[in-house]
PDB file of C-alpha atoms in Angstrom:
ATOM      1  CA  ARG A   9      55.188-104.008  16.601  1.00  0.00           C
ATOM      2  CA  PRO A  10      57.310-101.777  14.346  1.00  0.00           C
ATOM      3  CA  HIS A  11      60.454-100.244  15.757  1.00  0.00           C
ATOM      4  CA  PRO A  12      59.709 -96.630  16.907  1.00  0.00           C
ATOM      5  CA  THR A  13      62.245 -95.247  14.448  1.00  0.00           C
ATOM      6  CA  ALA A  14      60.932 -97.244  11.468  1.00  0.00           C
ATOM      7  CA  PRO A  15      59.469 -95.042   8.708  1.00  0.00           C
ATOM      8  CA  LEU A  16      55.688 -95.130   8.424  1.00  0.00           C
ATOM      9  CA  ARG A  17      54.096 -95.612   5.031  1.00  0.00           C
ATOM     10  CA  VAL A  18      51.432 -93.018   4.343  1.00  0.00           C
ATOM     11  CA  ASN A  19      48.827 -95.685   3.536  1.00  0.00           C
ATOM     12  CA  ALA A  20      49.311 -97.783   6.678  1.00  0.00           C
ATOM     13  CA  CYS A  21      45.940 -96.817   8.238  1.00  0.00           C
ATOM     14  CA  PRO A  22      43.641 -99.876   8.356  1.00  0.00           C
ATOM     15  CA  ASP A  23      40.315 -98.069   7.801  1.00  0.00           C
ATOM     16  CA  ARG A  24      40.899 -96.766   4.279  1.00  0.00           C
ATOM     17  CA  ALA A  25      37.811 -96.828   2.038  1.00  0.00           C
ATOM     18  CA  MET A  26      39.011 -96.814  -1.580  1.00  0.00           C
ATOM     19  CA  LEU A  27      41.982 -99.137  -1.744  1.00  0.00           C
ATOM     20  CA  GLY A  28      43.772-100.603  -4.717  1.00  0.00           C
ATOM     21  CA  THR A  29      47.265-101.788  -5.595  1.00  0.00           C
ATOM     22  CA  VAL A  30      50.033-100.940  -8.021  1.00  0.00           C
ATOM     23  CA  HIS A  31      49.848-103.559 -10.767  1.00  0.00           C
ATOM     24  CA  SER A  32      52.988-102.444 -12.607  1.00  0.00           C
ATOM     25  CA  VAL A  33      55.480 -99.593 -13.015  1.00  0.00           C
ATOM     26  CA  TYR A  34      56.797 -98.325 -16.379  1.00  0.00           C
ATOM     27  CA  VAL A  35      59.582 -96.031 -17.549  1.00  0.00           C
ATOM     28  CA  ALA A  36      61.064 -95.007 -20.892  1.00  0.00           C
ATOM     29  CA  ALA A  37      63.923 -97.500 -21.131  1.00  0.00           C
ATOM     30  CA  ASN A  38      66.675 -96.304 -23.475  1.00  0.00           C
ATOM     31  CA  GLY A  39      64.605 -93.229 -24.232  1.00  0.00           C
ATOM     32  CA  VAL A  40      61.710 -95.147 -25.830  1.00  0.00           C
ATOM     33  CA  THR A  41      58.659 -93.304 -24.545  1.00  0.00           C
ATOM     34  CA  CYS A  42      55.887 -95.360 -26.122  1.00  0.00           C
ATOM     35  CA  PRO A  43      55.544 -98.172 -25.304  1.00  0.00           C
ATOM     36  CA  LYS A  44      57.191 -97.917 -21.918  1.00  0.00           C
ATOM     37  CA  THR A  45      59.041-100.775 -20.225  1.00  0.00           C
ATOM     38  CA  ALA A  46      58.104-102.465 -16.953  1.00  0.00           C
ATOM     39  CA  THR A  47      60.520-101.970 -14.073  1.00  0.00           C
ATOM     40  CA  PRO A  48      60.583-103.672 -10.636  1.00  0.00           C
ATOM     41  CA  SER A  49      60.554-100.314  -8.827  1.00  0.00           C
ATOM     42  CA  ALA A  50      61.233 -96.623  -9.378  1.00  0.00           C
ATOM     43  CA  ALA A  51      62.034 -93.558  -7.356  1.00  0.00           C
ATOM     44  CA  VAL A  52      59.290 -90.943  -7.624  1.00  0.00           C
ATOM     45  CA  ARG A  53      60.583 -87.378  -7.729  1.00  0.00           C
ATOM     46  CA  VAL A  54      58.996 -83.978  -8.348  1.00  0.00           C
ATOM     47  CA  GLN A  55      60.025 -84.187 -12.009  1.00  0.00           C
ATOM     48  CA  GLY A  56      58.821 -87.782 -12.437  1.00  0.00           C
ATOM     49  CA  LEU A  57      60.023 -91.383 -12.139  1.00  0.00           C
ATOM     50  CA  SER A  58      63.707 -92.236 -12.190  1.00  0.00           C
ATOM     51  CA  GLY A  59      64.669 -93.623 -15.586  1.00  0.00           C
ATOM     52  CA  ASP A  60      61.687 -92.071 -17.346  1.00  0.00           C
ATOM     53  CA  ALA A  61      61.807 -89.657 -20.288  1.00  0.00           C
ATOM     54  CA  HIS A  62      59.480 -87.714 -22.560  1.00  0.00           C
ATOM     55  CA  GLY A  63      59.447 -87.408 -26.326  1.00  0.00           C
ATOM     56  CA  GLU A  64      58.413 -83.752 -26.290  1.00  0.00           C
ATOM     57  CA  SER A  65      59.412 -80.800 -24.131  1.00  0.00           C
ATOM     58  CA  VAL A  66      57.221 -79.294 -21.454  1.00  0.00           C
ATOM     59  CA  ASP A  67      56.805 -75.983 -23.303  1.00  0.00           C
ATOM     60  CA  GLU A  68      55.269 -77.248 -26.561  1.00  0.00           C
ATOM     61  CA  SER A  69      52.434 -75.026 -27.814  1.00  0.00           C
ATOM     62  CA  TRP A  70      49.858 -77.783 -27.203  1.00  0.00           C
ATOM     63  CA  GLY A  71      50.937 -78.235 -23.582  1.00  0.00           C
ATOM     64  CA  GLY A  72      53.887 -80.621 -23.779  1.00  0.00           C
ATOM     65  CA  HIS A  73      54.835 -83.581 -21.627  1.00  0.00           C
ATOM     66  CA  GLY A  74      56.650 -83.758 -18.309  1.00  0.00           C
ATOM     67  CA  GLY A  75      57.332 -81.065 -15.757  1.00  0.00           C
ATOM     68  CA  PRO A  76      56.088 -80.935 -12.163  1.00  0.00           C
ATOM     69  CA  LEU A  77      52.383 -80.820 -13.079  1.00  0.00           C
ATOM     70  CA  LYS A  78      52.614 -83.848 -15.383  1.00  0.00           C
ATOM     71  CA  ALA A  79      55.295 -85.738 -13.524  1.00  0.00           C
ATOM     72  CA  VAL A  80      53.522 -89.105 -13.320  1.00  0.00           C
ATOM     73  CA  CYS A  81      50.962 -90.663 -15.666  1.00  0.00           C
ATOM     74  CA  CYS A  82      48.557 -93.079 -13.959  1.00  0.00           C
ATOM     75  CA  TRP A  83      46.018 -95.409 -15.523  1.00  0.00           C
ATOM     76  CA  SER A  84      43.575 -98.144 -14.580  1.00  0.00           C
ATOM     77  CA  LEU A  85      44.216-101.840 -15.192  1.00  0.00           C
ATOM     78  CA  GLU A  86      40.461-102.458 -15.319  1.00  0.00           C
ATOM     79  CA  VAL A  87      39.995 -99.797 -18.013  1.00  0.00           C
ATOM     80  CA  LEU A  88      42.834-101.342 -20.043  1.00  0.00           C
ATOM     81  CA  ARG A  89      41.238-104.788 -19.736  1.00  0.00           C
ATOM     82  CA  GLU A  90      37.839-103.391 -20.838  1.00  0.00           C
ATOM     83  CA  LEU A  91      39.425-101.880 -23.925  1.00  0.00           C
ATOM     84  CA  GLN A  92      41.183-105.159 -24.737  1.00  0.00           C
ATOM     85  CA  ALA A  93      37.855-106.992 -24.396  1.00  0.00           C
ATOM     86  CA  GLU A  94      36.385-104.568 -26.941  1.00  0.00           C
ATOM     87  CA  GLY A  95      39.046-105.640 -29.415  1.00  0.00           C
ATOM     88  CA  HIS A  96      41.585-102.852 -29.059  1.00  0.00           C
ATOM     89  CA  PRO A  97      45.115-104.322 -29.502  1.00  0.00           C
ATOM     90  CA  LEU A  98      46.791-102.335 -26.745  1.00  0.00           C
ATOM     91  CA  CYS A  99      48.992-103.881 -24.056  1.00  0.00           C
ATOM     92  CA  GLU A 100      50.328-102.807 -20.671  1.00  0.00           C
ATOM     93  CA  GLY A 101      52.683 -99.832 -20.978  1.00  0.00           C
ATOM     94  CA  SER A 102      51.715 -99.140 -24.584  1.00  0.00           C
ATOM     95  CA  CYS A 103      49.852 -95.932 -23.796  1.00  0.00           C
ATOM     96  CA  GLY A 104      52.770 -94.310 -22.010  1.00  0.00           C
ATOM     97  CA  GLU A 105      51.470 -94.789 -18.471  1.00  0.00           C
ATOM     98  CA  ASN A 106      53.955 -94.850 -15.593  1.00  0.00           C
ATOM     99  CA  LEU A 107      51.727 -96.524 -13.019  1.00  0.00           C
ATOM    100  CA  LEU A 108      49.044 -99.070 -13.835  1.00  0.00           C
ATOM    101  CA  LEU A 109      46.705 -99.313 -10.853  1.00  0.00           C
ATOM    102  CA  ALA A 110      44.374-102.198 -10.035  1.00  0.00           C
ATOM    103  CA  GLY A 111      41.192-102.226  -7.974  1.00  0.00           C
ATOM    104  CA  VAL A 112      40.658 -98.453  -8.061  1.00  0.00           C
ATOM    105  CA  ASP A 113      37.267 -96.942  -8.933  1.00  0.00           C
ATOM    106  CA  TRP A 114      38.586 -94.876 -11.840  1.00  0.00           C
ATOM    107  CA  SER A 115      35.480 -92.668 -11.969  1.00  0.00           C
ATOM    108  CA  LYS A 116      36.620 -91.202  -8.632  1.00  0.00           C
ATOM    109  CA  VAL A 117      40.049 -90.239  -9.971  1.00  0.00           C
ATOM    110  CA  VAL A 118      39.559 -86.669 -11.195  1.00  0.00           C
ATOM    111  CA  PRO A 119      41.701 -83.520 -11.089  1.00  0.00           C
ATOM    112  CA  GLY A 120      42.106 -82.435  -7.476  1.00  0.00           C
ATOM    113  CA  THR A 121      41.901 -85.886  -5.925  1.00  0.00           C
ATOM    114  CA  ARG A 122      45.061 -87.271  -4.332  1.00  0.00           C
ATOM    115  CA  LEU A 123      46.605 -90.729  -4.438  1.00  0.00           C
ATOM    116  CA  SER A 124      48.611 -92.337  -1.659  1.00  0.00           C
ATOM    117  CA  ILE A 125      50.791 -94.853  -3.497  1.00  0.00           C
ATOM    118  CA  GLY A 126      53.385 -96.693  -1.430  1.00  0.00           C
ATOM    119  CA  ASN A 127      55.150 -93.966   0.550  1.00  0.00           C
ATOM    120  CA  THR A 128      54.387 -91.260  -2.034  1.00  0.00           C
ATOM    121  CA  LEU A 129      51.549 -88.764  -2.290  1.00  0.00           C
ATOM    122  CA  LEU A 130      50.371 -87.576  -5.705  1.00  0.00           C
ATOM    123  CA  GLU A 131      47.800 -85.000  -6.746  1.00  0.00           C
ATOM    124  CA  VAL A 132      45.839 -85.545  -9.942  1.00  0.00           C
ATOM    125  CA  THR A 133      46.290 -82.371 -11.998  1.00  0.00           C
ATOM    126  CA  GLN A 134      44.644 -83.086 -15.367  1.00  0.00           C
ATOM    127  CA  TYR A 135      43.416 -85.628 -17.885  1.00  0.00           C
ATOM    128  CA  SER A 136      46.029 -86.947 -20.292  1.00  0.00           C
ATOM    129  CA  ARG A 137      44.982 -86.430 -23.895  1.00  0.00           C
ATOM    130  CA  PRO A 138      45.912 -89.371 -26.181  1.00  0.00           C
ATOM    131  CA  CYS A 139      48.450 -88.632 -28.918  1.00  0.00           C
ATOM    132  CA  GLN A 140      49.039 -89.957 -32.428  1.00  0.00           C
ATOM    133  CA  LYS A 141      51.822 -92.286 -31.240  1.00  0.00           C
ATOM    134  CA  MET A 142      49.079 -94.474 -29.757  1.00  0.00           C
ATOM    135  CA  THR A 143      46.972 -94.843 -32.911  1.00  0.00           C
ATOM    136  CA  GLU A 144      47.975 -98.477 -33.472  1.00  0.00           C
ATOM    137  CA  ASN A 145      46.766 -99.366 -29.964  1.00  0.00           C
ATOM    138  CA  PHE A 146      43.142 -98.863 -30.952  1.00  0.00           C
ATOM    139  CA  ARG A 147      40.822-100.417 -33.500  1.00  0.00           C
ATOM    140  CA  LYS A 148      40.581 -98.148 -36.535  1.00  0.00           C
ATOM    141  CA  GLY A 149      42.877 -95.745 -34.695  1.00  0.00           C
ATOM    142  CA  LYS A 150      40.056 -94.626 -32.398  1.00  0.00           C
ATOM    143  CA  LEU A 151      42.008 -92.515 -29.922  1.00  0.00           C
ATOM    144  CA  SER A 152      38.669 -91.144 -28.711  1.00  0.00           C
ATOM    145  CA  SER A 153      38.283 -94.410 -26.778  1.00  0.00           C
ATOM    146  CA  ILE A 154      40.385 -92.859 -23.978  1.00  0.00           C
ATOM    147  CA  ASN A 155      39.748 -89.179 -24.662  1.00  0.00           C
ATOM    148  CA  HIS A 156      38.405 -87.509 -21.520  1.00  0.00           C
ATOM    149  CA  LEU A 157      35.927 -85.384 -23.479  1.00  0.00           C
ATOM    150  CA  ARG A 158      34.102 -88.573 -24.523  1.00  0.00           C
ATOM    151  CA  HIS A 159      35.096 -91.091 -21.864  1.00  0.00           C
ATOM    152  CA  PRO A 160      36.400 -89.253 -18.758  1.00  0.00           C
ATOM    153  CA  ALA A 161      36.376 -92.425 -16.657  1.00  0.00           C
ATOM    154  CA  ARG A 162      38.738 -94.100 -19.164  1.00  0.00           C
ATOM    155  CA  SER A 163      41.348 -91.374 -19.487  1.00  0.00           C
ATOM    156  CA  ARG A 164      44.888 -91.646 -18.219  1.00  0.00           C
ATOM    157  CA  MET A 165      45.625 -89.053 -15.526  1.00  0.00           C
ATOM    158  CA  TYR A 166      48.602 -86.766 -14.990  1.00  0.00           C
ATOM    159  CA  CYS A 167      49.778 -86.197 -11.427  1.00  0.00           C
ATOM    160  CA  ALA A 168      52.077 -83.889  -9.496  1.00  0.00           C
ATOM    161  CA  VAL A 169      54.296 -85.349  -6.786  1.00  0.00           C
ATOM    162  CA  LEU A 170      53.554 -83.908  -3.346  1.00  0.00           C
ATOM    163  CA  ARG A 171      55.614 -86.421  -1.387  1.00  0.00           C
ATOM    164  CA  GLU A 172      58.567 -88.173  -2.995  1.00  0.00           C
ATOM    165  CA  GLY A 173      59.380 -91.825  -2.388  1.00  0.00           C
ATOM    166  CA  THR A 174      59.509 -95.131  -4.245  1.00  0.00           C
ATOM    167  CA  VAL A 175      56.870 -97.253  -5.940  1.00  0.00           C
ATOM    168  CA  ALA A 176      56.769-100.932  -6.834  1.00  0.00           C
ATOM    169  CA  PRO A 177      54.173-103.502  -7.930  1.00  0.00           C
ATOM    170  CA  GLY A 178      52.095-104.593  -4.958  1.00  0.00           C
ATOM    171  CA  ASP A 179      52.194-101.222  -3.203  1.00  0.00           C
ATOM    172  CA  SER A 180      48.799-100.184  -1.897  1.00  0.00           C
ATOM    173  CA  VAL A 181      46.882 -97.267  -3.388  1.00  0.00           C
ATOM    174  CA  GLU A 182      44.286 -95.018  -1.815  1.00  0.00           C
ATOM    175  CA  VAL A 183      42.171 -92.422  -3.550  1.00  0.00           C
ATOM    176  CA  HIS A 184      41.626 -89.312  -1.428  1.00  0.00           C
ATOM    177  CA  VAL A 185      38.571 -87.308  -2.431  1.00  0.00           C
ATOM    178  CA  ASP A 186      38.258 -85.098   0.647  1.00  0.00           C
ATOM    179  CA  THR A 187      41.078 -86.332   2.888  1.00  0.00           C
ATOM    180  CA  MET A 188      44.838 -85.677   2.889  1.00  0.00           C
ATOM    181  CA  GLY A 189      44.147 -82.146   1.634  1.00  0.00           C
ATOM    182  CA  ALA A 190      42.363 -83.326  -1.519  1.00  0.00           C
ATOM    183  CA  LYS A 191      39.469 -81.492  -3.133  1.00  0.00           C
ATOM    184  CA  PRO A 192      38.270 -82.073  -6.699  1.00  0.00           C
ATOM    185  CA  TYR A 193      38.992 -78.958  -8.742  1.00  0.00           C
ATOM    186  CA  ALA A 194      35.374 -78.845  -9.952  1.00  0.00           C
ATOM    187  CA  GLN A 195      34.381 -78.253  -6.312  1.00  0.00           C
ATOM    188  CA  ASN A 196      37.226 -75.907  -5.411  1.00  0.00           C
ATOM    189  CA  ALA A 197      36.446 -72.187  -5.564  1.00  0.00           C
ATOM    190  CA  ASP A 198      40.164 -71.417  -5.178  1.00  0.00           C
ATOM    191  CA  VAL A 199      40.786 -73.199  -8.487  1.00  0.00           C
ATOM    192  CA  LEU A 200      37.644 -72.050 -10.316  1.00  0.00           C
ATOM    193  CA  GLY A 201      37.764 -68.436  -9.154  1.00  0.00           C
ATOM    194  CA  ARG A 202      34.049 -68.659  -8.409  1.00  0.00           C
ATOM    195  CA  ARG A 203      31.640 -70.763  -6.414  1.00  0.00           C
ATOM    196  CA  PRO A 204      31.108 -74.266  -7.836  1.00  0.00           C
ATOM    197  CA  ARG A 205      27.866 -74.940  -9.692  1.00  0.00           C
ATOM    198  CA  ARG A 206      25.124 -76.619  -7.721  1.00  0.00           C
ATOM    199  CA  GLY A 207      25.132 -80.355  -7.952  1.00  0.00           C
ATOM    200  CA  TYR A 208      28.852 -80.726  -7.167  1.00  0.00           C
TER     201      TYR A 208
END
């Protein structure tokens, strides 16, 4: 039995439905933002992972990188493996992801859902549009292979940090769709400014 003063991890509940694990953690070692370098662990702060960096500022006209709403970039190991099987020459960390997650149903990870990862809590804020730096990762430079407008269930996802902590490979992951305060933005009238369309 844990000591009464021991900190509780937010994903310690045994009856979680959508569980996965952290496969690997990446940061921009020596300022190299793409590909990123694997690290054994990282502190997760409101502005992002310790040791990470971005090649562009947050206030670029096209939206920029970094900042509290794009603090952490998450992606699916299974999606990466599918793309490799299709002949795309990408490797882990080469698309600028910070956290590569395994065993997660990536179709459920949409803006407004939340992720309990280790002792952190993240909120998915938006899809991460692929940039030209990644062209060589895809056959014939087909960046559309992970563009959310064509393949939303293959896109990397930006997240805000709601609860700071640390992450490391092997940490458990839970996708919250309607728990822990989560609500997909497409279903959230407070985000849309109107009632959601029927069917959501």
